[in-house]
Short mmCIF file of C-alpha atoms in Angstrom, two decimals:
data_model
loop_
_atom_site.label_atom_id
_atom_site.label_comp_id
_atom_site.label_asym_id
_atom_site.label_seq_id
_atom_site.Cartn_x
_atom_site.Cartn_y
_atom_site.Cartn_z
CA MET A 1 83.62 115.35 101.53
CA ASN A 2 83.25 112.18 99.45
CA LEU A 3 81.17 111.94 96.29
CA LYS A 4 78.34 110.03 97.96
CA ARG A 5 77.80 112.71 100.58
CA GLN A 6 77.96 115.46 97.97
CA ILE A 7 75.25 113.79 95.88
CA ILE A 8 73.07 113.14 98.95
CA LEU A 9 73.46 116.77 100.02
CA LEU A 10 72.57 117.98 96.53
CA ILE A 11 69.47 115.77 96.28
CA ALA A 12 68.37 116.73 99.79
CA GLY A 13 68.72 120.39 98.90
CA ILE A 14 66.72 119.98 95.71
CA LEU A 15 63.89 118.10 97.45
CA ILE A 16 63.75 119.60 100.94
CA ILE A 17 64.65 123.26 100.54
CA PRO A 18 61.75 124.11 98.17
CA LEU A 19 59.31 122.43 100.57
CA VAL A 20 60.76 124.35 103.51
CA SER A 21 60.57 127.59 101.52
CA ILE A 22 56.90 127.02 100.63
CA GLY A 23 56.09 126.22 104.26
CA ILE A 24 57.80 129.36 105.57
CA VAL A 25 56.14 131.62 103.00
CA PHE A 26 52.72 130.07 103.59
CA THR A 27 53.08 130.51 107.37
CA ILE A 28 54.03 134.16 106.99
CA LEU A 29 51.22 134.90 104.54
CA MET A 30 48.63 133.19 106.76
CA SER A 31 49.74 134.99 109.92
CA ASN A 32 47.87 138.24 108.96
CA GLU A 33 50.99 140.11 109.79
CA THR A 34 51.97 140.96 106.25
CA ALA A 35 51.35 144.20 104.46
CA GLU A 36 49.10 142.33 102.03
CA GLY A 37 47.02 141.03 104.94
CA LEU A 38 46.62 144.48 106.50
CA ALA A 39 45.74 146.03 103.18
CA PHE A 40 43.12 143.34 102.57
CA GLU A 41 41.46 144.01 105.93
CA TYR A 42 41.63 147.74 105.29
CA ARG A 43 39.85 147.40 101.92
CA HIS A 44 37.28 144.99 103.34
CA ASP A 45 36.32 147.29 106.18
CA SER A 46 36.28 150.38 103.94
CA HIS A 47 33.93 148.72 101.47
CA LEU A 48 31.65 147.64 104.29
CA ILE A 49 31.46 151.15 105.68
CA GLN A 50 31.00 152.68 102.27
CA GLY A 51 28.10 150.29 101.69
CA TRP A 52 26.40 151.70 104.72
CA LEU A 53 27.13 155.22 103.57
CA ASP A 54 25.67 154.55 100.13
CA GLY A 55 22.52 153.34 101.85
CA GLU A 56 22.25 156.73 103.61
CA ARG A 57 22.30 155.11 107.00
CA SER A 58 25.32 157.08 108.11
CA ALA A 59 23.54 158.40 111.16
CA ASP A 60 23.18 154.97 112.66
CA PHE A 61 26.36 152.95 112.02
CA PRO A 62 26.13 149.32 112.96
CA THR A 63 28.66 147.64 115.18
CA ILE A 64 31.54 146.87 112.87
CA LYS A 65 33.38 143.74 113.92
CA THR A 66 37.02 144.13 113.00
CA ASP A 67 40.45 143.41 114.46
CA GLN A 68 41.39 147.08 114.09
CA ASP A 69 39.91 150.19 115.66
CA ILE A 70 38.06 152.45 113.23
CA PHE A 71 37.12 156.13 113.40
CA ILE A 72 34.76 157.86 111.00
CA GLU A 73 34.59 161.64 110.65
CA LEU A 74 31.95 163.66 108.77
CA ASP A 75 33.31 167.04 107.72
CA GLY A 76 35.84 166.87 110.58
CA ARG A 77 33.34 165.68 113.21
CA LEU A 78 33.69 162.25 114.84
CA VAL A 79 30.53 160.35 113.95
CA PHE A 80 31.67 156.77 114.73
CA SER A 81 34.28 155.08 116.85
CA SER A 82 34.88 151.41 117.56
CA ILE A 83 36.35 152.51 120.87
CA GLU A 84 33.61 153.02 123.39
CA GLY A 85 33.65 156.32 125.33
CA LEU A 86 36.15 157.95 123.03
CA GLU A 87 36.17 161.72 123.33
CA PRO A 88 36.98 163.85 120.26
CA ALA A 89 39.79 165.50 122.20
CA GLN A 90 41.53 162.13 122.51
CA MET A 91 41.64 161.47 118.79
CA ALA A 92 44.77 163.46 118.13
CA GLN A 93 46.79 161.50 120.70
CA ILE A 94 45.39 158.15 119.57
CA LEU A 95 46.23 158.92 115.95
CA ALA A 96 49.74 159.86 116.99
CA ASP A 97 50.21 156.58 118.84
CA HIS A 98 49.11 154.32 115.97
CA ASP A 99 49.82 153.57 112.37
CA VAL A 100 46.87 154.98 110.40
CA LEU A 101 45.36 154.08 107.05
CA SER A 102 42.69 156.52 105.97
CA SER A 103 40.34 156.93 103.03
CA LEU A 104 38.05 159.76 101.92
CA TYR A 105 34.53 159.04 100.77
CA ARG A 106 32.17 161.72 99.40
CA VAL A 107 28.40 161.45 99.60
CA ALA A 108 25.51 163.91 99.17
CA ASN A 109 25.56 165.02 102.77
CA GLY A 110 29.30 165.59 103.06
CA GLU A 111 32.75 164.03 103.13
CA TYR A 112 33.49 161.05 105.32
CA ARG A 113 37.04 160.18 106.35
CA ILE A 114 37.60 156.67 107.57
CA TYR A 115 40.58 155.95 109.83
CA HIS A 116 41.92 152.44 110.40
CA LEU A 117 44.17 152.25 113.44
CA TYR A 118 46.97 149.72 113.81
CA PRO A 119 49.52 149.26 116.61
CA ALA A 120 52.56 151.50 116.25
CA GLN A 121 55.05 150.26 113.59
CA SER A 122 52.76 147.37 112.69
CA TRP A 123 52.62 148.49 109.09
CA GLN A 124 56.40 148.66 108.93
CA ILE A 125 56.63 145.24 110.55
CA ALA A 126 54.02 143.90 108.15
CA THR A 127 55.94 145.35 105.22
CA ASN A 128 59.14 143.74 106.52
CA ASN A 129 57.31 140.42 106.87
CA SER A 130 56.20 140.67 103.28
CA LYS A 131 59.77 141.32 102.19
CA PHE A 132 60.95 138.45 104.38
CA ALA A 133 58.39 136.15 102.78
CA LEU A 134 60.04 136.89 99.44
CA LEU A 135 63.59 136.93 100.82
CA VAL A 136 63.43 133.45 102.39
CA PRO A 137 62.76 131.46 99.22
CA THR A 138 65.08 133.67 97.23
CA THR A 139 67.90 133.07 99.72
CA LEU A 140 67.28 129.34 99.87
CA ILE A 141 67.14 129.06 96.09
CA LEU A 142 70.41 130.98 95.80
CA PHE A 143 71.92 128.72 98.45
CA ILE A 144 70.95 125.51 96.70
CA ALA A 145 72.07 126.94 93.35
CA SER A 146 75.45 127.87 94.84
CA MET A 147 75.81 124.50 96.53
CA ALA A 148 74.90 122.65 93.34
CA GLY A 149 77.30 124.81 91.37
CA TRP A 150 80.11 124.13 93.82
CA ILE A 151 79.51 120.37 93.80
CA LEU A 152 79.18 120.16 90.02
CA ARG A 153 82.25 122.35 89.46
CA SER A 154 84.29 120.23 91.87
CA MET A 155 83.16 117.06 90.11
CA HIS A 156 83.85 118.57 86.69
CA LEU A 157 87.40 119.60 87.60
CA LYS A 158 88.21 116.18 89.05
CA VAL A 159 86.70 114.31 86.11
CA ARG A 160 88.62 116.52 83.69
CA GLN A 161 91.88 115.80 85.56
CA LEU A 162 91.15 112.06 85.44
CA VAL A 163 90.38 112.24 81.71
CA THR A 164 93.59 114.19 81.05
CA THR A 165 95.64 111.72 83.07
CA THR A 166 94.06 108.75 81.30
CA GLN A 167 94.68 110.28 77.87
CA THR A 168 98.30 110.98 78.79
CA ILE A 169 98.83 107.37 79.84
CA ALA A 170 97.05 106.12 76.71
CA ARG A 171 99.50 108.13 74.57
CA GLY A 172 102.35 106.25 76.23
CA ASP A 173 103.63 109.25 78.19
CA LEU A 174 104.42 107.77 81.60
CA SER A 175 106.69 110.58 82.77
CA GLN A 176 103.89 112.74 84.21
CA ASN A 177 103.24 112.46 87.93
CA PRO A 178 99.74 113.87 88.58
CA THR A 179 98.62 114.74 92.11
CA PHE A 180 95.03 114.26 93.26
CA GLU A 181 93.57 116.14 96.21
CA GLY A 182 90.83 115.21 98.64
CA LYS A 183 89.70 111.88 100.05
CA ASP A 184 86.64 111.13 97.91
CA GLU A 185 86.06 108.46 95.25
CA PHE A 186 87.74 110.62 92.60
CA PHE A 187 90.89 110.69 94.77
CA LEU A 188 90.82 106.90 95.12
CA LEU A 189 90.36 106.53 91.36
CA GLY A 190 93.24 108.95 90.78
CA GLU A 191 95.43 106.95 93.16
CA SER A 192 94.57 103.79 91.22
CA LEU A 193 95.53 105.51 87.96
CA GLU A 194 98.81 106.65 89.49
CA SER A 195 99.52 103.12 90.72
CA MET A 196 98.79 101.80 87.23
CA ARG A 197 101.09 104.45 85.71
CA GLN A 198 103.89 103.48 88.08
CA GLN A 199 103.43 99.79 87.25
CA LEU A 200 103.41 100.51 83.51
CA LYS A 201 106.54 102.63 83.89
CA ASN A 202 108.25 99.88 85.86
CA ASP A 203 107.27 97.37 83.20
CA GLN A 204 108.60 99.70 80.52
CA ASP A 205 111.88 100.11 82.41
CA ASN A 206 112.08 96.35 82.90
CA ARG A 207 111.56 95.75 79.18
CA THR A 208 114.30 98.24 78.38
CA ARG A 209 116.62 96.61 80.90
CA LEU A 210 115.63 93.19 79.52
CA LEU A 211 116.60 94.15 75.97
CA MET A 212 119.86 95.71 77.13
CA GLY A 213 120.66 92.68 79.27
CA ILE A 214 119.90 90.24 76.46
CA SER A 215 121.98 92.15 73.96
CA HIS A 216 124.92 92.41 76.36
CA ASP A 217 124.87 88.87 77.75
CA LEU A 218 124.47 87.23 74.36
CA LYS A 219 126.76 89.54 72.46
CA THR A 220 129.79 88.95 74.67
CA PRO A 221 130.25 85.18 74.13
CA LEU A 222 129.01 85.48 70.53
CA ALA A 223 131.62 88.13 69.76
CA SER A 224 134.28 85.90 71.30
CA ILE A 225 133.19 82.94 69.16
CA ILE A 226 133.19 85.06 66.01
CA GLY A 227 136.64 86.40 66.88
CA TYR A 228 138.22 82.96 67.29
CA VAL A 229 136.51 81.60 64.16
CA GLN A 230 137.80 84.59 62.20
CA ALA A 231 141.28 84.03 63.57
CA ILE A 232 141.23 80.40 62.40
CA GLN A 233 139.92 81.43 58.97
CA ASP A 234 142.61 84.10 58.62
CA GLY A 235 145.33 81.54 59.37
CA LEU A 236 146.37 83.10 62.69
CA ALA A 237 146.27 79.67 64.35
CA LYS A 238 149.36 78.35 62.65
CA THR A 239 149.85 75.23 64.73
CA ASP A 240 147.57 72.35 65.59
CA ALA A 241 147.93 73.15 69.28
CA THR A 242 146.83 76.75 68.71
CA ARG A 243 143.88 75.65 66.58
CA ALA A 244 142.86 73.09 69.21
CA LYS A 245 143.09 75.77 71.89
CA TYR A 246 140.91 78.14 69.86
CA ILE A 247 138.38 75.36 69.20
CA ASP A 248 138.22 74.55 72.93
CA ILE A 249 137.57 78.22 73.70
CA ILE A 250 134.86 78.31 71.03
CA ALA A 251 133.25 75.21 72.58
CA VAL A 252 133.28 76.76 76.06
CA LYS A 253 131.82 80.02 74.78
CA SER A 254 129.20 78.12 72.78
CA GLU A 255 128.12 76.20 75.90
CA LEU A 256 127.93 79.49 77.79
CA LEU A 257 125.86 81.02 75.00
CA ASP A 258 123.59 77.96 74.96
CA SER A 259 123.07 78.06 78.73
CA ARG A 260 122.22 81.76 78.60
CA ILE A 261 119.73 81.24 75.78
CA ARG A 262 118.08 78.38 77.71
CA ALA A 263 117.95 80.53 80.87
CA LEU A 264 116.44 83.36 78.85
CA ILE A 265 113.80 81.08 77.32
CA GLU A 266 112.91 79.75 80.76
CA PHE A 267 112.65 83.28 82.13
CA VAL A 268 110.47 84.49 79.26
CA LYS A 269 108.14 81.51 79.70
CA LEU A 270 107.68 82.28 83.37
CA GLU A 271 107.22 86.00 82.74
CA THR A 272 104.66 85.52 79.97
CA SER A 273 102.72 82.76 81.77
CA GLN A 274 103.62 80.28 79.00
CA TRP A 275 104.86 77.86 81.62
CA GLN A 276 102.16 75.27 82.19
CA VAL A 277 102.05 74.90 85.97
CA ASN A 278 101.36 71.28 86.87
CA LYS A 279 100.61 71.18 90.59
CA LYS A 280 99.98 67.90 92.37
CA ASN A 281 99.32 66.96 95.95
CA GLN A 282 102.65 65.42 97.00
CA ASP A 283 104.67 64.40 100.06
CA LEU A 284 106.92 67.43 100.47
CA ASN A 285 109.31 65.72 102.93
CA ALA A 286 110.05 62.88 100.54
CA TYR A 287 110.54 65.34 97.70
CA ILE A 288 113.01 67.52 99.69
CA GLU A 289 115.03 64.54 100.91
CA THR A 290 115.39 63.12 97.40
CA TRP A 291 116.31 66.48 95.92
CA PHE A 292 118.82 67.31 98.67
CA ALA A 293 120.53 63.91 98.39
CA GLU A 294 121.21 64.61 94.71
CA LEU A 295 122.29 68.20 95.20
CA SER A 296 124.53 67.60 98.22
CA ASN A 297 127.00 65.80 95.96
CA ASP A 298 127.28 68.89 93.73
CA ILE A 299 127.84 71.05 96.81
CA GLU A 300 130.61 68.77 98.12
CA VAL A 301 132.30 68.61 94.70
CA SER A 302 132.44 72.42 94.71
CA GLY A 303 134.56 72.30 97.90
CA ARG A 304 131.76 73.24 100.29
CA PHE A 305 129.65 71.38 102.84
CA SER A 306 125.92 70.92 102.99
CA ALA A 307 123.40 70.67 105.86
CA LEU A 308 119.63 70.15 105.96
CA SER A 309 117.30 71.19 108.79
CA ASN A 310 113.78 69.88 108.26
CA GLY A 311 111.14 71.10 110.70
CA LEU A 312 108.08 69.86 108.79
CA PRO A 313 105.67 67.29 110.18
CA SER A 314 106.13 63.84 108.67
CA ASN A 315 104.33 63.01 105.39
CA LEU A 316 103.17 66.60 104.88
CA ALA A 317 101.02 66.86 101.76
CA LEU A 318 101.40 70.04 99.69
CA ASN A 319 100.07 71.05 96.28
CA PHE A 320 103.08 72.09 94.17
CA ASP A 321 104.79 71.74 90.77
CA SER A 322 107.81 69.50 91.45
CA GLU A 323 109.77 70.53 88.34
CA LEU A 324 109.12 74.23 88.87
CA LEU A 325 110.04 74.04 92.56
CA ARG A 326 113.26 72.23 91.68
CA ARG A 327 114.24 75.07 89.33
CA GLY A 328 113.75 77.58 92.12
CA LEU A 329 115.69 75.56 94.70
CA ASP A 330 118.47 74.73 92.21
CA ASN A 331 118.90 78.43 91.47
CA LEU A 332 119.11 79.28 95.18
CA VAL A 333 121.71 76.57 95.86
CA SER A 334 123.68 77.41 92.70
CA ASN A 335 123.72 81.04 93.81
CA ALA A 336 124.96 80.02 97.27
CA ILE A 337 127.75 77.84 95.82
CA LYS A 338 128.97 80.58 93.48
CA TYR A 339 129.15 83.32 96.07
CA SER A 340 130.28 81.56 99.25
CA PRO A 341 133.91 80.87 100.20
CA LEU A 342 135.46 77.42 99.89
CA GLU A 343 135.05 75.03 102.82
CA SER A 344 131.98 76.93 104.03
CA THR A 345 128.58 75.33 104.58
CA VAL A 346 125.46 75.77 102.47
CA TYR A 347 122.43 75.29 104.72
CA LEU A 348 118.90 74.37 103.70
CA ALA A 349 116.21 74.97 106.35
CA ILE A 350 112.54 74.14 105.86
CA HIS A 351 109.68 74.72 108.30
CA LEU A 352 106.08 75.93 108.62
CA VAL A 353 105.37 79.64 109.15
CA SER A 354 102.26 81.81 109.36
CA HIS A 355 101.59 84.78 107.09
CA ASN A 356 98.51 86.92 107.80
CA GLY A 357 97.07 83.98 109.71
CA ASP A 358 97.57 81.52 106.81
CA PRO A 359 100.07 78.61 107.00
CA GLU A 360 103.01 78.58 104.59
CA VAL A 361 106.03 76.38 103.97
CA GLN A 362 109.28 78.35 104.05
CA LEU A 363 112.43 77.02 102.41
CA GLN A 364 115.63 78.89 103.25
CA VAL A 365 119.08 78.60 101.68
CA LYS A 366 121.89 80.13 103.73
CA ASN A 367 125.54 80.75 102.89
CA THR A 368 128.39 82.76 104.35
CA GLY A 369 129.38 86.00 102.63
CA MET A 370 129.93 89.72 102.89
CA PRO A 371 126.78 91.82 103.32
CA TYR A 372 125.15 93.68 100.45
CA SER A 373 124.33 97.35 100.57
CA THR A 374 120.72 98.49 100.94
CA GLY A 375 120.60 99.38 97.25
CA GLN A 376 121.94 95.97 96.27
CA GLN A 377 119.41 94.18 98.46
CA LYS A 378 116.53 96.03 96.78
CA SER A 379 117.73 94.95 93.33
CA LEU A 380 118.64 91.30 93.98
CA PHE A 381 115.44 89.91 92.43
CA GLN A 382 115.49 92.21 89.39
CA ALA A 383 116.18 90.63 86.03
CA PHE A 384 119.80 90.91 84.78
CA TYR A 385 121.00 92.42 88.05
CA ARG A 386 124.36 91.33 89.44
CA ALA A 387 125.79 92.59 92.70
CA ASP A 388 129.40 93.70 92.67
CA ASN A 389 130.69 91.64 95.60
CA GLY A 390 132.70 89.14 93.61
CA ARG A 391 129.77 87.85 91.56
CA ASN A 392 130.58 85.47 88.74
CA LYS A 393 129.97 87.03 85.34
CA ASP A 394 128.99 83.77 83.62
CA GLY A 395 125.32 84.08 84.60
CA MET A 396 122.70 86.42 83.21
CA GLY A 397 121.37 87.67 86.53
CA LEU A 398 118.11 85.77 86.06
CA GLY A 399 118.44 83.09 88.74
CA LEU A 400 116.87 85.00 91.62
CA THR A 401 114.22 86.47 89.31
CA VAL A 402 113.17 82.91 88.43
CA VAL A 403 113.11 82.05 92.15
CA GLU A 404 110.72 84.93 92.82
CA LYS A 405 108.47 83.87 89.94
CA VAL A 406 108.39 80.27 91.19
CA ALA A 407 107.30 81.52 94.62
CA GLN A 408 104.57 83.69 93.10
CA LEU A 409 103.22 80.80 91.01
CA HIS A 410 102.85 78.86 94.27
CA GLY A 411 101.06 81.72 96.04
CA GLY A 412 104.15 82.67 98.02
CA ARG A 413 107.03 85.15 98.06
CA ALA A 414 110.80 85.35 97.68
CA HIS A 415 112.73 87.25 100.34
CA TYR A 416 116.32 88.11 101.29
CA GLN A 417 117.91 89.11 104.58
CA TYR A 418 121.40 89.14 106.07
CA LEU A 419 121.60 87.47 109.49
CA ASP A 420 124.64 86.44 111.56
CA GLU A 421 127.03 87.09 108.65
CA GLN A 422 124.99 84.88 106.38
CA HIS A 423 122.96 85.51 103.24
CA VAL A 424 119.47 84.06 103.80
CA PHE A 425 117.28 83.57 100.72
CA SER A 426 113.72 82.42 101.48
CA LEU A 427 111.11 80.90 99.18
CA THR A 428 107.61 80.41 100.62
CA LEU A 429 104.81 78.19 99.34
CA ALA A 430 101.18 78.73 100.25
CA CYS A 431 99.44 75.80 101.99
CA LEU A 432 96.18 75.48 100.07
CA THR A 433 95.25 72.51 102.26
CA PRO A 434 95.64 72.27 106.06
CA PRO A 435 99.30 71.54 106.91
CA ALA A 436 98.34 68.40 108.87
CA THR A 437 96.99 66.64 105.77
CA ILE A 438 98.53 63.17 105.60
CA PHE A 439 98.52 60.62 102.81
#
């Protein structure tokens, strides 16, 4: 039961149950079937009769109008009966067949005994009704108290669990994995806290992996540079040729270190939203053709072939950051060149797709290669990750991470799949304007 229903049930109980209880008790008390009602009638009739007796008019009793039958005896003799034609001999049987309330009243001329006759077991029934009149509200009050206690206790336990979980997360302890039961609003809030904890833990793991990756990828070429500089200083390079060789190695390692630092700065800017996205409404076809003409030369120089398949309508206008998109596409093509065999073809396919009913532009870069394992596929877009299938160690493992960030900054996604013995990396861009918009 969700929180809203619990509160409604509690309020309804507080407002309705007391009214129902009062109504039931009032109905019972007004039905003249309670012990209090019978006793009241008994006292009323007795006082009336005693008033006549005090007036010494006992010999001529008036007609007493009452809902019960009444007998009056004087010193054991029947002197009045509300039942016409009653014989004294019948009194014993009548008294045996009824519930009887009697009272004794003494006057100067003798003792009068007044009998009030009620149907058999009516007094017991009336007594039970009186008890029931008290039992009903008591039961209902206990019910609402129990229900309120149950609801409040349930809410208290869930709130306490949420507070404990929140305090644990605030302390930086992300190792706990709390479980929340039920399907109410507290459960949904708990699920949100758990999702936040998982995200914080992932971010913490990513930061740790980031620091480890930075230290490793920068330390390796730096250590090599320091080693060769030390060798030159210690006179180990005894010939000009050896010194020139060492200096060339230092230059290569320095360029590698510089490229890694630049890649790291670019990655940090994208991750920390320091990159100023400059989107403009541009002709995407013209942009792709210009970019591909430049890049196809690099692909051919690497000993591979290039091919472009453009399925976009002519002069398609799209709102995008040209420099940022180029970084993403360059990384995809560079990745394809590095990890595809010589004399293979690097394909670029671009076309319109639909995602959740919204149009998107999908750019795909395809290259031949051996398939990755399921675990490798899940980690391809993680920072500093390198698959083991012959990957070049010169990079930092940030290229695909940058691709994913570029897609996200354009309202799209980065995706990988292996189809027909080809690696297919996709980058999608959201169409914020209808895809038929023409300049």
